[in-house]
mmCIF file of C-alpha atoms in Angstrom:
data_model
loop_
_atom_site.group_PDB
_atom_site.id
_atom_site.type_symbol
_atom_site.label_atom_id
_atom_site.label_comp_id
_atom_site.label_asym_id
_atom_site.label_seq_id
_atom_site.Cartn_x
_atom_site.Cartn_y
_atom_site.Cartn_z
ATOM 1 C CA UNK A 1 20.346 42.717 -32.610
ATOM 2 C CA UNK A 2 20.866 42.444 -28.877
ATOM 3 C CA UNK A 3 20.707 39.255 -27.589
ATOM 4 C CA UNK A 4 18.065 38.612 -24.730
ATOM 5 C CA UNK A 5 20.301 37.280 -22.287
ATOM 6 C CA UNK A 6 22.458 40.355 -22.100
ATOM 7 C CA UNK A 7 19.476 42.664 -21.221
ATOM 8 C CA UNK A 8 19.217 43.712 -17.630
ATOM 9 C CA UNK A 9 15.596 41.797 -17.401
ATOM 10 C CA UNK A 10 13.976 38.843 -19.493
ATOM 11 C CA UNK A 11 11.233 36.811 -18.731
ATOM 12 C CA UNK A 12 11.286 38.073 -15.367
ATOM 13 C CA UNK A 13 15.050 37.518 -14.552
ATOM 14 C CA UNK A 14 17.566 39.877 -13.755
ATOM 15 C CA UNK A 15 20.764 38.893 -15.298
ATOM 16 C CA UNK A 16 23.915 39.728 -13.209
ATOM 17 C CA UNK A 17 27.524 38.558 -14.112
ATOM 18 C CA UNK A 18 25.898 35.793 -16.214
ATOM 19 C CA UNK A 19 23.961 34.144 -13.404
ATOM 20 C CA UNK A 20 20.239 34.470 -13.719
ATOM 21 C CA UNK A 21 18.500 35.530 -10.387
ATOM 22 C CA UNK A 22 14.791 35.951 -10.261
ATOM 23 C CA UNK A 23 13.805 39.851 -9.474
ATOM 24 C CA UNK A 24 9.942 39.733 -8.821
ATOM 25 C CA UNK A 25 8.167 36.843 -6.933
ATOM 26 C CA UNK A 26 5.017 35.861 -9.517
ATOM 27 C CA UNK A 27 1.881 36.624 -6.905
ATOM 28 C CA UNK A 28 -0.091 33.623 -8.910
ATOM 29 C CA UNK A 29 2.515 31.138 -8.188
ATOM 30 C CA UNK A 30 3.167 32.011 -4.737
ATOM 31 C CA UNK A 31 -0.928 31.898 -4.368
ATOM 32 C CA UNK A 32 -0.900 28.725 -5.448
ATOM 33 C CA UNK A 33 -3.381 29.364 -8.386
ATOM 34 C CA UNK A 34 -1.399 27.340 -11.413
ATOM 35 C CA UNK A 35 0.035 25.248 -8.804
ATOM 36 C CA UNK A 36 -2.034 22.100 -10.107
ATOM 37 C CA UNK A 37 -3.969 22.185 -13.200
ATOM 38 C CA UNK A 38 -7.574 19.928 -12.790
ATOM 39 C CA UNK A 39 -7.513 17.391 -15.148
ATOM 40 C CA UNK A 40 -10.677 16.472 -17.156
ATOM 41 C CA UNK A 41 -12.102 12.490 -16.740
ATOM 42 C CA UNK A 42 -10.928 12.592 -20.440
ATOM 43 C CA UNK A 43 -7.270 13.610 -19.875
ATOM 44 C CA UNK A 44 -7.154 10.743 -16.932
ATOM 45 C CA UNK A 45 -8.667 8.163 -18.915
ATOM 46 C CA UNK A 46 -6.075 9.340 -22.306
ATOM 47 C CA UNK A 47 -3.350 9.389 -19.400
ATOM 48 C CA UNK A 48 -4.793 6.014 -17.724
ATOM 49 C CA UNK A 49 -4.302 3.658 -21.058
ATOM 50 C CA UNK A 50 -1.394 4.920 -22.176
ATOM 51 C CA UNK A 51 0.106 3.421 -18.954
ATOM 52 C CA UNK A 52 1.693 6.646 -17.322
ATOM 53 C CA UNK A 53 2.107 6.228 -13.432
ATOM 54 C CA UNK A 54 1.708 9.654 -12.048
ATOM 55 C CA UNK A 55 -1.674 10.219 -14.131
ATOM 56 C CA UNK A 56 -2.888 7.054 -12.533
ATOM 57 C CA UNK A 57 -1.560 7.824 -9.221
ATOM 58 C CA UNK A 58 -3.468 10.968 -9.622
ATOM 59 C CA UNK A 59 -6.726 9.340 -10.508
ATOM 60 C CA UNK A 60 -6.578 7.141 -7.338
ATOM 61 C CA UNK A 61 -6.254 10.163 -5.523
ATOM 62 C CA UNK A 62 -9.319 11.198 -6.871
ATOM 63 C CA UNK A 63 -10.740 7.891 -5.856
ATOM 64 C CA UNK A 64 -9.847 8.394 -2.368
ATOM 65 C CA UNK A 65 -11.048 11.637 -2.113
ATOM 66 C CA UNK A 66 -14.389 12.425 -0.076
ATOM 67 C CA UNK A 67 -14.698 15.442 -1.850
ATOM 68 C CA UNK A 68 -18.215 15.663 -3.895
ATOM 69 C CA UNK A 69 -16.798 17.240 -7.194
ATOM 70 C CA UNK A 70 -13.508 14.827 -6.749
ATOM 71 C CA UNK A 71 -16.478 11.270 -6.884
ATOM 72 C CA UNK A 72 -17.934 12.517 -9.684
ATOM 73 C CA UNK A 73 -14.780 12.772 -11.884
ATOM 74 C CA UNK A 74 -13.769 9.775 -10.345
ATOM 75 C CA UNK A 75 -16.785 7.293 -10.684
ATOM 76 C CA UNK A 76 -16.889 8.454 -14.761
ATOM 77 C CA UNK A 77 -12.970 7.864 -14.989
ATOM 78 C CA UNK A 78 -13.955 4.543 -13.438
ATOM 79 C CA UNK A 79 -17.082 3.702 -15.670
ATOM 80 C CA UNK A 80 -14.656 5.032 -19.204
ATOM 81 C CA UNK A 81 -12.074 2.566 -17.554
ATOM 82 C CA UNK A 82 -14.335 -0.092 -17.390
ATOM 83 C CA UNK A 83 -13.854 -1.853 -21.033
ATOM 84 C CA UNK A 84 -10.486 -1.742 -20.147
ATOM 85 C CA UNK A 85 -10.034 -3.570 -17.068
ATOM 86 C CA UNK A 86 -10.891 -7.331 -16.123
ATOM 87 C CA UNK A 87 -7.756 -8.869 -18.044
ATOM 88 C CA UNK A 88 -5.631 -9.846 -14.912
ATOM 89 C CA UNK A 89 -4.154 -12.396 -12.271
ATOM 90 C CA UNK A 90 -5.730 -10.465 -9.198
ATOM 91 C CA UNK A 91 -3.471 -12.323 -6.271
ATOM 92 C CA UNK A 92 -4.486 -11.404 -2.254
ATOM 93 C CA UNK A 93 -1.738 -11.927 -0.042
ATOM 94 C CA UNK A 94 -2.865 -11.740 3.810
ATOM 95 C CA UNK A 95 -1.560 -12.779 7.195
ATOM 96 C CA UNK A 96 -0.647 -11.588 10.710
ATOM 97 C CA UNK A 97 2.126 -8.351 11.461
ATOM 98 C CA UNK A 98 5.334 -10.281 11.955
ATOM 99 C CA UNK A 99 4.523 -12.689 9.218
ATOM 100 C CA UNK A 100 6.994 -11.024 6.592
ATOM 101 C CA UNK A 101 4.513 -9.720 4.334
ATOM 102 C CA UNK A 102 6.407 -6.683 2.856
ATOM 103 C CA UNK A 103 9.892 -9.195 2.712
ATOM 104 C CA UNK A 104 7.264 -11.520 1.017
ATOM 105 C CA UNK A 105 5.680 -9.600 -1.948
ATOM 106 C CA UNK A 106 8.916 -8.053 -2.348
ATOM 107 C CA UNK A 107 10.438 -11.504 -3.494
ATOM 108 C CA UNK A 108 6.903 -12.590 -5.052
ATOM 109 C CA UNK A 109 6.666 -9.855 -7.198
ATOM 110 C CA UNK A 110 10.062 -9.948 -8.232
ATOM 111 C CA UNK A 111 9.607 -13.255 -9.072
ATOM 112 C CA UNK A 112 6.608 -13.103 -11.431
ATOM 113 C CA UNK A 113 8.068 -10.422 -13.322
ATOM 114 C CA UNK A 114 11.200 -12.129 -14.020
ATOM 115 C CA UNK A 115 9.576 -14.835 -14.435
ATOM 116 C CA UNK A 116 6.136 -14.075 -16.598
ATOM 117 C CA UNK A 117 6.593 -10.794 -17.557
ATOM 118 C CA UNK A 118 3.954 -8.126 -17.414
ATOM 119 C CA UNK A 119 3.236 -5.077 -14.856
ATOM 120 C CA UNK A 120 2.699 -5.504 -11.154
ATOM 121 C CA UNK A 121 0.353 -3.393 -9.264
ATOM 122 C CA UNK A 122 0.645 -3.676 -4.984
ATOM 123 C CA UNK A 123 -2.298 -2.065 -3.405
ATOM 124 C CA UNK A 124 -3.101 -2.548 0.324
ATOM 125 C CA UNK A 125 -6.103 -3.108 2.556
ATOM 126 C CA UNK A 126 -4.917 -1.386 6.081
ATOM 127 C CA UNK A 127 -8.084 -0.434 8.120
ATOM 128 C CA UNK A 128 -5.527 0.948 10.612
ATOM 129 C CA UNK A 129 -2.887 2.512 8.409
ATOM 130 C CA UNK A 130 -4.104 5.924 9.661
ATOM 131 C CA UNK A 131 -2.873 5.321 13.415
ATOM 132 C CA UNK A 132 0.300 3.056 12.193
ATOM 133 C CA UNK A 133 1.377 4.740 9.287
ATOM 134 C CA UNK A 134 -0.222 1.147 7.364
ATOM 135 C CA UNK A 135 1.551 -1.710 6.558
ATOM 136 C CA UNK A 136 2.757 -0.855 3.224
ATOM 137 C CA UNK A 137 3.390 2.521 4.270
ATOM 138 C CA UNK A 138 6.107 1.647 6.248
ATOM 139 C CA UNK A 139 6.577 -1.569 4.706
ATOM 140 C CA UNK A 140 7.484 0.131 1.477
ATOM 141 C CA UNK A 141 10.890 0.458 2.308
ATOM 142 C CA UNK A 142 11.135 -3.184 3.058
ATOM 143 C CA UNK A 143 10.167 -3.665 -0.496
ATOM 144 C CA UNK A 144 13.927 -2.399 -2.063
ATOM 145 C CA UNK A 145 13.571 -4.423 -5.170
ATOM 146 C CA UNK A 146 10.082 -3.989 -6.097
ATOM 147 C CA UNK A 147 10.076 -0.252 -5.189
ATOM 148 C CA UNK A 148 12.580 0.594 -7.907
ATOM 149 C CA UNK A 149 11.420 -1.994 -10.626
ATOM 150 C CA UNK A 150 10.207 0.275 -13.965
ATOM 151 C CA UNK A 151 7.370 -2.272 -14.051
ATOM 152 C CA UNK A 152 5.615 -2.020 -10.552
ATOM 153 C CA UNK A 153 3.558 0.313 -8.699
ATOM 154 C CA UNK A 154 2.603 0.293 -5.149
ATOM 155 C CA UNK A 155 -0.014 1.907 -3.461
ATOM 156 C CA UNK A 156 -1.268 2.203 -0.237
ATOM 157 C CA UNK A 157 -5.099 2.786 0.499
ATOM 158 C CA UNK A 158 -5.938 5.322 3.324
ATOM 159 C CA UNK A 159 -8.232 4.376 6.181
ATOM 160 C CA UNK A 160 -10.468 7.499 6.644
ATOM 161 C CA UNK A 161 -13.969 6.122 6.699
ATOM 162 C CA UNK A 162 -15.202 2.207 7.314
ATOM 163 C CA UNK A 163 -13.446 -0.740 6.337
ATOM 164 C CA UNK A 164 -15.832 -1.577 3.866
ATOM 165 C CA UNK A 165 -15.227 1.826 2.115
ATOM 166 C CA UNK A 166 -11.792 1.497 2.042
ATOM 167 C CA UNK A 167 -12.132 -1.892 0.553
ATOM 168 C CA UNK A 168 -14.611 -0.292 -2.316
ATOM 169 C CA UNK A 169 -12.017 2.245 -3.202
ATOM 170 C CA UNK A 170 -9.022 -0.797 -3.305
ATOM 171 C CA UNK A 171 -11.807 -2.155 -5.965
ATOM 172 C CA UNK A 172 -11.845 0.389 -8.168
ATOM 173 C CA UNK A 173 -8.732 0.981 -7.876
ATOM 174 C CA UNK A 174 -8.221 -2.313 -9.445
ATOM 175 C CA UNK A 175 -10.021 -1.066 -11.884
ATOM 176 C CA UNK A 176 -7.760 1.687 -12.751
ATOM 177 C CA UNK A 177 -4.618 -0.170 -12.409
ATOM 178 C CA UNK A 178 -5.792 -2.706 -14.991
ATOM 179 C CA UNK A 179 -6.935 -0.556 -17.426
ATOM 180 C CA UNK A 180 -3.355 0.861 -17.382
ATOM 181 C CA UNK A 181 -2.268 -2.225 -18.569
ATOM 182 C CA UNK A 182 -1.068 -3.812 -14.945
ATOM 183 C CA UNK A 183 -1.551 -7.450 -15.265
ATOM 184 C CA UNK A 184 -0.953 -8.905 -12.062
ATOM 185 C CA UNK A 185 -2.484 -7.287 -8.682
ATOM 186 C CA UNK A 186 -1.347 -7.647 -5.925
ATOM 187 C CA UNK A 187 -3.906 -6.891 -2.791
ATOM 188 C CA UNK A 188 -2.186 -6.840 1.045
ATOM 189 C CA UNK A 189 -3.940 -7.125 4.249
ATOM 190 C CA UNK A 190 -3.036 -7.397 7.986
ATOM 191 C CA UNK A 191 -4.715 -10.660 8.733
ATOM 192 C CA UNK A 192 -6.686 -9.287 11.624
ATOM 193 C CA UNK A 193 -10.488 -8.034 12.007
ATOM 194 C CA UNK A 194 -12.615 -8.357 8.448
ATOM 195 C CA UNK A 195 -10.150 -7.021 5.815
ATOM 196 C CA UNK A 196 -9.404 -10.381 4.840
ATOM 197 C CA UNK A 197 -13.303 -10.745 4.121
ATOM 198 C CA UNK A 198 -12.881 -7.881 2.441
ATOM 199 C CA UNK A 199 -9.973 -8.816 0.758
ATOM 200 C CA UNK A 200 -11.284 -11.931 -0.529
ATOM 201 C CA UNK A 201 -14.420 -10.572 -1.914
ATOM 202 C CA UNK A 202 -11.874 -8.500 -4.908
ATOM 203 C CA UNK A 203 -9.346 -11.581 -5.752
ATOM 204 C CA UNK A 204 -9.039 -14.479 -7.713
ATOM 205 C CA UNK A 205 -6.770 -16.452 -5.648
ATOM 206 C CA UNK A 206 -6.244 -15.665 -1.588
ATOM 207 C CA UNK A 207 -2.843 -16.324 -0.097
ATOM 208 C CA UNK A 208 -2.637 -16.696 3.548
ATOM 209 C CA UNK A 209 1.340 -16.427 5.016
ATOM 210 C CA UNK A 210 1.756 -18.000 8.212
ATOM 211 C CA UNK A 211 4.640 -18.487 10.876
ATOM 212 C CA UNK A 212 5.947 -21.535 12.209
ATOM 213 C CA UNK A 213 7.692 -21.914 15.849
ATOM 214 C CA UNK A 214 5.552 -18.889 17.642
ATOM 215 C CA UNK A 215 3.484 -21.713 20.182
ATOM 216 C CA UNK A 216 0.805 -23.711 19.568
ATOM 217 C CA UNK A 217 0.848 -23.286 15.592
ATOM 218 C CA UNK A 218 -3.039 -24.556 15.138
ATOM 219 C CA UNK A 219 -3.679 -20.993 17.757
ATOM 220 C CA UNK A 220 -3.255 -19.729 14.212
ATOM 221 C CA UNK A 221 -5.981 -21.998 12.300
ATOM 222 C CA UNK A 222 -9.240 -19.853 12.458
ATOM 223 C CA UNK A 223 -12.071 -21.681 10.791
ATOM 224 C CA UNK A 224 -13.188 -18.510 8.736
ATOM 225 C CA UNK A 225 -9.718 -17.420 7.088
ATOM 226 C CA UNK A 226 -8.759 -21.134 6.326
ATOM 227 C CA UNK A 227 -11.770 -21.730 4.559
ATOM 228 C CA UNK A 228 -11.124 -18.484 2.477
ATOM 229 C CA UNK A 229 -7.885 -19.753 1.391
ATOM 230 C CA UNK A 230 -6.749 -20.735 -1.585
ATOM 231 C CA UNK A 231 -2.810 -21.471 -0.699
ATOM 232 C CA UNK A 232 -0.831 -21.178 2.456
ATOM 233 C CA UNK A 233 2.173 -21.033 3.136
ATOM 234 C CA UNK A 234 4.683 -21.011 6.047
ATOM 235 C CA UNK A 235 7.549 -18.168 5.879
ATOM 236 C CA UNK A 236 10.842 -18.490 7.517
ATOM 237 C CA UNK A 237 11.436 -21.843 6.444
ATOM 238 C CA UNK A 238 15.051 -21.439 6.787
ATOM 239 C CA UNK A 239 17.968 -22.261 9.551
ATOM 240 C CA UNK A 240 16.677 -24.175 12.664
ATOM 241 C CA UNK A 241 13.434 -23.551 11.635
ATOM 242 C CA UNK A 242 12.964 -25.727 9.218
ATOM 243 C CA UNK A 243 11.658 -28.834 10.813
ATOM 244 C CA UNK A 244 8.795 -26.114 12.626
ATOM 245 C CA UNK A 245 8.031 -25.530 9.518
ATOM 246 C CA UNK A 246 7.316 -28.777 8.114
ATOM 247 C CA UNK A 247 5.300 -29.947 11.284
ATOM 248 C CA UNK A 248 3.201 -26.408 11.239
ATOM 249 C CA UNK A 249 2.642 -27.505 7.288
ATOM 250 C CA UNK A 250 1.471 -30.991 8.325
ATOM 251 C CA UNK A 251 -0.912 -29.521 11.252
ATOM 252 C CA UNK A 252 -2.171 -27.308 8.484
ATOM 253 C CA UNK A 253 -2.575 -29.800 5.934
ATOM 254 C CA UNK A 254 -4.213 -32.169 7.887
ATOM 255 C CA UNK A 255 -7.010 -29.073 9.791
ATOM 256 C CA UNK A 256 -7.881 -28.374 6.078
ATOM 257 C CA UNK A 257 -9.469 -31.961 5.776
ATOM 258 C CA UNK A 258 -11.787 -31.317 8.435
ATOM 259 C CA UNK A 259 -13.554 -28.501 6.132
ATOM 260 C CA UNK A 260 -16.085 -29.005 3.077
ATOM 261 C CA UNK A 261 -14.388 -29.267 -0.235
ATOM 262 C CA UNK A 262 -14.145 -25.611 -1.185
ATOM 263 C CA UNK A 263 -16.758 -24.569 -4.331
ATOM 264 C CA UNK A 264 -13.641 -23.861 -6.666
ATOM 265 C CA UNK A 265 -13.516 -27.900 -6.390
ATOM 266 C CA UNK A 266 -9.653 -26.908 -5.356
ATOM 267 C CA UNK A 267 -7.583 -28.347 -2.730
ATOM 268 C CA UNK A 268 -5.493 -25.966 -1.102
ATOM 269 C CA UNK A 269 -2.237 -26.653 -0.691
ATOM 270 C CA UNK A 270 0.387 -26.089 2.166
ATOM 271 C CA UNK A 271 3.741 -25.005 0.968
ATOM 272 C CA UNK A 272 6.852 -23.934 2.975
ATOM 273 C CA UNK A 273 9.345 -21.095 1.655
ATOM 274 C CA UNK A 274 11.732 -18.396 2.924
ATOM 275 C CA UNK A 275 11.025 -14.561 1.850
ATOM 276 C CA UNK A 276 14.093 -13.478 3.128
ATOM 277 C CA UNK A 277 16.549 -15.896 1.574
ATOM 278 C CA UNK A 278 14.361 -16.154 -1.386
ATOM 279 C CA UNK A 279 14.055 -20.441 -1.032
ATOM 280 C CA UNK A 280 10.753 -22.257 -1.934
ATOM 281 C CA UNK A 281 9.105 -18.944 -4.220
ATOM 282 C CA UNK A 282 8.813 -20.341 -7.553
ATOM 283 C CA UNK A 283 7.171 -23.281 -6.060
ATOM 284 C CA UNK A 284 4.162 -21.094 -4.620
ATOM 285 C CA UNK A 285 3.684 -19.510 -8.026
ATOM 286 C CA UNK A 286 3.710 -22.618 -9.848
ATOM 287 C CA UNK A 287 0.887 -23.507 -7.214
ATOM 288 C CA UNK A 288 -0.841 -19.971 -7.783
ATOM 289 C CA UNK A 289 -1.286 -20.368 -11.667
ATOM 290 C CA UNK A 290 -1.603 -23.691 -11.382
ATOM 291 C CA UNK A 291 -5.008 -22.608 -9.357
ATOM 292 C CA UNK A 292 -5.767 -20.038 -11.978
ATOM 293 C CA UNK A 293 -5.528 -22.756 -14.740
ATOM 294 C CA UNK A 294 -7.678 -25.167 -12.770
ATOM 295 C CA UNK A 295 -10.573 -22.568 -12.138
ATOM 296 C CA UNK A 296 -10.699 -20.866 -15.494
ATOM 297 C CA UNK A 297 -10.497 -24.596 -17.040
ATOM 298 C CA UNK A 298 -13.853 -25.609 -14.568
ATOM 299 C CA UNK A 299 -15.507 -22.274 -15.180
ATOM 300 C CA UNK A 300 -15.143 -21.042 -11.323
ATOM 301 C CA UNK A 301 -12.791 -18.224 -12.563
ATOM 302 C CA UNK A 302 -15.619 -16.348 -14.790
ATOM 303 C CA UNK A 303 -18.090 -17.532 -12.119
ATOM 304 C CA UNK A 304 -16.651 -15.587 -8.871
ATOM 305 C CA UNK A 305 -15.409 -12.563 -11.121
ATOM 306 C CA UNK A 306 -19.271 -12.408 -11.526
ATOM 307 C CA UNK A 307 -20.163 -13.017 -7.975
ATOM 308 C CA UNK A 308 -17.659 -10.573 -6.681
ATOM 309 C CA UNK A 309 -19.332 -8.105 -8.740
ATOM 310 C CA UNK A 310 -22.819 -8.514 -7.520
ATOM 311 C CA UNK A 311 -21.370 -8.339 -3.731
ATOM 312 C CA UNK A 312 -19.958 -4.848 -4.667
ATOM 313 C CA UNK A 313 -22.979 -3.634 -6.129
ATOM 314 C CA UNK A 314 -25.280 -4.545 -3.205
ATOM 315 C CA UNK A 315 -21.825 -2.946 -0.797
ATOM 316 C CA UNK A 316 -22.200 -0.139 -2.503
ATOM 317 C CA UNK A 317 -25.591 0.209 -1.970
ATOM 318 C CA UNK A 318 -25.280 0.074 1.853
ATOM 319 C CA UNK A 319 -22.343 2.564 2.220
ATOM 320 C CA UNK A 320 -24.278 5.059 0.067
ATOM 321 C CA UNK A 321 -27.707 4.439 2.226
ATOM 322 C CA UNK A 322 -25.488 4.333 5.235
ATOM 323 C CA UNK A 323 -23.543 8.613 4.255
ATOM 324 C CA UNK A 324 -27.321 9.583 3.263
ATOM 325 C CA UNK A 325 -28.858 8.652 6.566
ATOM 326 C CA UNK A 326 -25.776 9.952 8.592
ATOM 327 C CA UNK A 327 -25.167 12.846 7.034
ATOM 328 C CA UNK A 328 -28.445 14.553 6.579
ATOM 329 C CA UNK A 329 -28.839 17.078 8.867
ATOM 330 C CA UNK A 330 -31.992 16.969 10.753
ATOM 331 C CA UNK A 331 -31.080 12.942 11.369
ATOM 332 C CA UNK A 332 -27.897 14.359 13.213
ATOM 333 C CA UNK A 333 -29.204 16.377 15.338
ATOM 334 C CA UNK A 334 -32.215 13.942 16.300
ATOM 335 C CA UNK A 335 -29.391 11.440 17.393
ATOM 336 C CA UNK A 336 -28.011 13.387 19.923
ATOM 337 C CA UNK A 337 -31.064 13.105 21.452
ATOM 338 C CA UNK A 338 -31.772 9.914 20.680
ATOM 339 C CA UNK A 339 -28.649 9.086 22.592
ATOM 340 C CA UNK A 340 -29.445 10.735 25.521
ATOM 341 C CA UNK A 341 -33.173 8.470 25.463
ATOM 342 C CA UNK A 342 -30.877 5.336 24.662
ATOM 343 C CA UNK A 343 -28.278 6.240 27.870
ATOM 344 C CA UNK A 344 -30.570 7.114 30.030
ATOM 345 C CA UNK A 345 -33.019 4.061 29.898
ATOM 346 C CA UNK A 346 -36.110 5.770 28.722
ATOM 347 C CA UNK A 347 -35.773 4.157 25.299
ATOM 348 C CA UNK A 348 -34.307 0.896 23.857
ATOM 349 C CA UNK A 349 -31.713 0.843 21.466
ATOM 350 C CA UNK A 350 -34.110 -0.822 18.903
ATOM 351 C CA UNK A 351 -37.367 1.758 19.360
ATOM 352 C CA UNK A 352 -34.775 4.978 19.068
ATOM 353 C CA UNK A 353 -33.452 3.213 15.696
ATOM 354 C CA UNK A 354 -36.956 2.612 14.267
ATOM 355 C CA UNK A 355 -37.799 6.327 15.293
ATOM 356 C CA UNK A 356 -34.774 8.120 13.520
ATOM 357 C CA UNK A 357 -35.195 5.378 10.538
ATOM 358 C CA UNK A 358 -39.017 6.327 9.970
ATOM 359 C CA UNK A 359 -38.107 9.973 10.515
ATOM 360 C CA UNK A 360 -35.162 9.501 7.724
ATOM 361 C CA UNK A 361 -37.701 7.586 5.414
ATOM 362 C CA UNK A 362 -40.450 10.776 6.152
ATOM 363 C CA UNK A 363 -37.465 13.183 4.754
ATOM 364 C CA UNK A 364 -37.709 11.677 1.480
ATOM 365 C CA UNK A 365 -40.906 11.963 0.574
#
């Protein structure tokens, strides 16, 4: 019998002096029609808890996606995911661009895999990552160690639509990640603007990174971020920097006794450490469990898990209110005009609002 090989065409291939070449281009490939087969919720829930990467990559996708069809899949991937999730360390790490955030979680998460084991998921908050390329899309690179590690996966979150949507999809992302069996989170933000609000509102402990030697180090102390702390701490303790360091952490320490007493009943603490030359880390992650400890011990922990979720639900609420009203037809085109009344001084803002907003409400019924 004549082997297959040795016949002028198989499968498609021509066979010349031994090297297969292909003779006919496949019209569905090049079309693009088994390019990507559609996964069911099913398949990326099966694919979610067994833990493989590029399934759950694919379902936050999905999340992302402002595509109808693409919610729908996602919110029940998300609901079968549910059970699943809730069983980590969910860490925000925030501060200003030139603090050395990516240097930072780079030796962090390093750290607390080395040193407790487990799965590390990085997933940012970037409002502007759109215009910038986002801070952990470029800052990914900056993250050698963590990049590579078998145990880590970083994401970035996109920043089509409002903050506060982006932040809902970096929830449920969450979600996701923890259902995959990722124990510790990781959430980034630029400390500028509201995505540290946001930020806050989806972690168990908030860690604020600040600089030392850049001026008048209290410039840095604003009243709302400090109070959302949980930990700060003071990168670039290193060189001739040190002693700025230590006199930003005293400034710091003592501002924070002019607040109340935070609700957690915790004191924050001010700690000094150097990403780059990897000084001072285990310290801050003795101080970060040492906070988990503390809350779950006083019941805080269970507590704001619980608050957290009611804020998301009422969120929720007002993005979906907020895409009904704005993208229903008729409303668009009476806000043109509405405009035009509001420019021109024939209307106020408030009496235009009220007249699209009783014209929406007229729709539904």
């Amino acid at each position: 019998m004549e082997h297959p090989e040795n016949s002028t065409e198989y499968k498609g291939l021509t066979v010349n002096s031994g090297v297969a070449q292909p003779s006919i281009v496949n019209p569905y490939l090049k079309k693009g029609r088994f390019r990507h087969h559609q996964l069911s919720a099913n398949d990326y829930v099966e694919g979610i808890l067994k833990g493989n990467v590029t399934i759950l990559g694919q379902a936050v996708t999905l999340v992302e996606s402002t595509n109808p069809d693409h919610q729908s899949i996602a919110q029940e991937v998300i609901e079968k995911c549910l059970p699943h999730a809730g069983h980590s360390v969910r860490i925000g790490i925030s501060g200003v661009p030139g603090a050395g955030k990516s240097t930072s979680i780079d030796a962090f998460g390093i750290h607390v895999l080395e040193a407790y084991g487990g799965k590390l998921a990085v997933l940012a908050i970037d409002p502007s990552s759109e215009r910038s390329k986002g801070s952990i899309l470029g800052d990914k690179t900056r993250m050698e160690k963590l990049s590579v590690h078998p145990d880590s996966f970083i994401r970035p979150s996109p920043s089509a639509g409002s903050l506060g949507g982006v932040a809902r999809k970096t929830r449920e992302t969450i979600i996701l990640c923890e259902a995959a069996g990722f124990d510790k989170i990781f959430v980034e933000t630029v400390g500028v603007g509201q995505s540290e609000t946001a930020c806050h509102s989806m972690v168990d402990f908030f860690l604020l990174i600040q600089l030392a030697g850049t001026g008048d180090e209290l410039q840095g102390i604003k009243r709302g971020i400090m109070e959302m702390a949980d930990g700060i701490v003071i990168n670039k303790c290193d060189g001739n920097n040190v002693d700025k360091c230590q006199l930003a952490a005293t400034q710091f320490r003592n501002a924070l006794h002019l607040f109340p007493a935070p609700e957690s009943g915790w004191m924050p603490q001010v700690l000094t450490y150097s990403g780059f030359y990897n000084l001072g880390i285990k310290e801050i992650w003795d101080m970060v469990f040492k906070y988990i400890d503390f809350v779950k011990d006083n019941g805080y922990f269970e507590y704001r898990r619980n608050e957290q979720a009611k804020y998301w639900m009422y969120e929720s609420i007002n993005e979906q209110l907020r895409n009904s009203f704005f993208q229903n037809k008729t409303i668009a085109l009476m806000l043109e005009n509405a405009e035009e009344q509001v420019l021109c001084g024939k209307q106020t803002s408030f009496v235009a609002a009220k007249k699209l907003l009783d014209a929406y409400f007229a729709l539904l019924h």
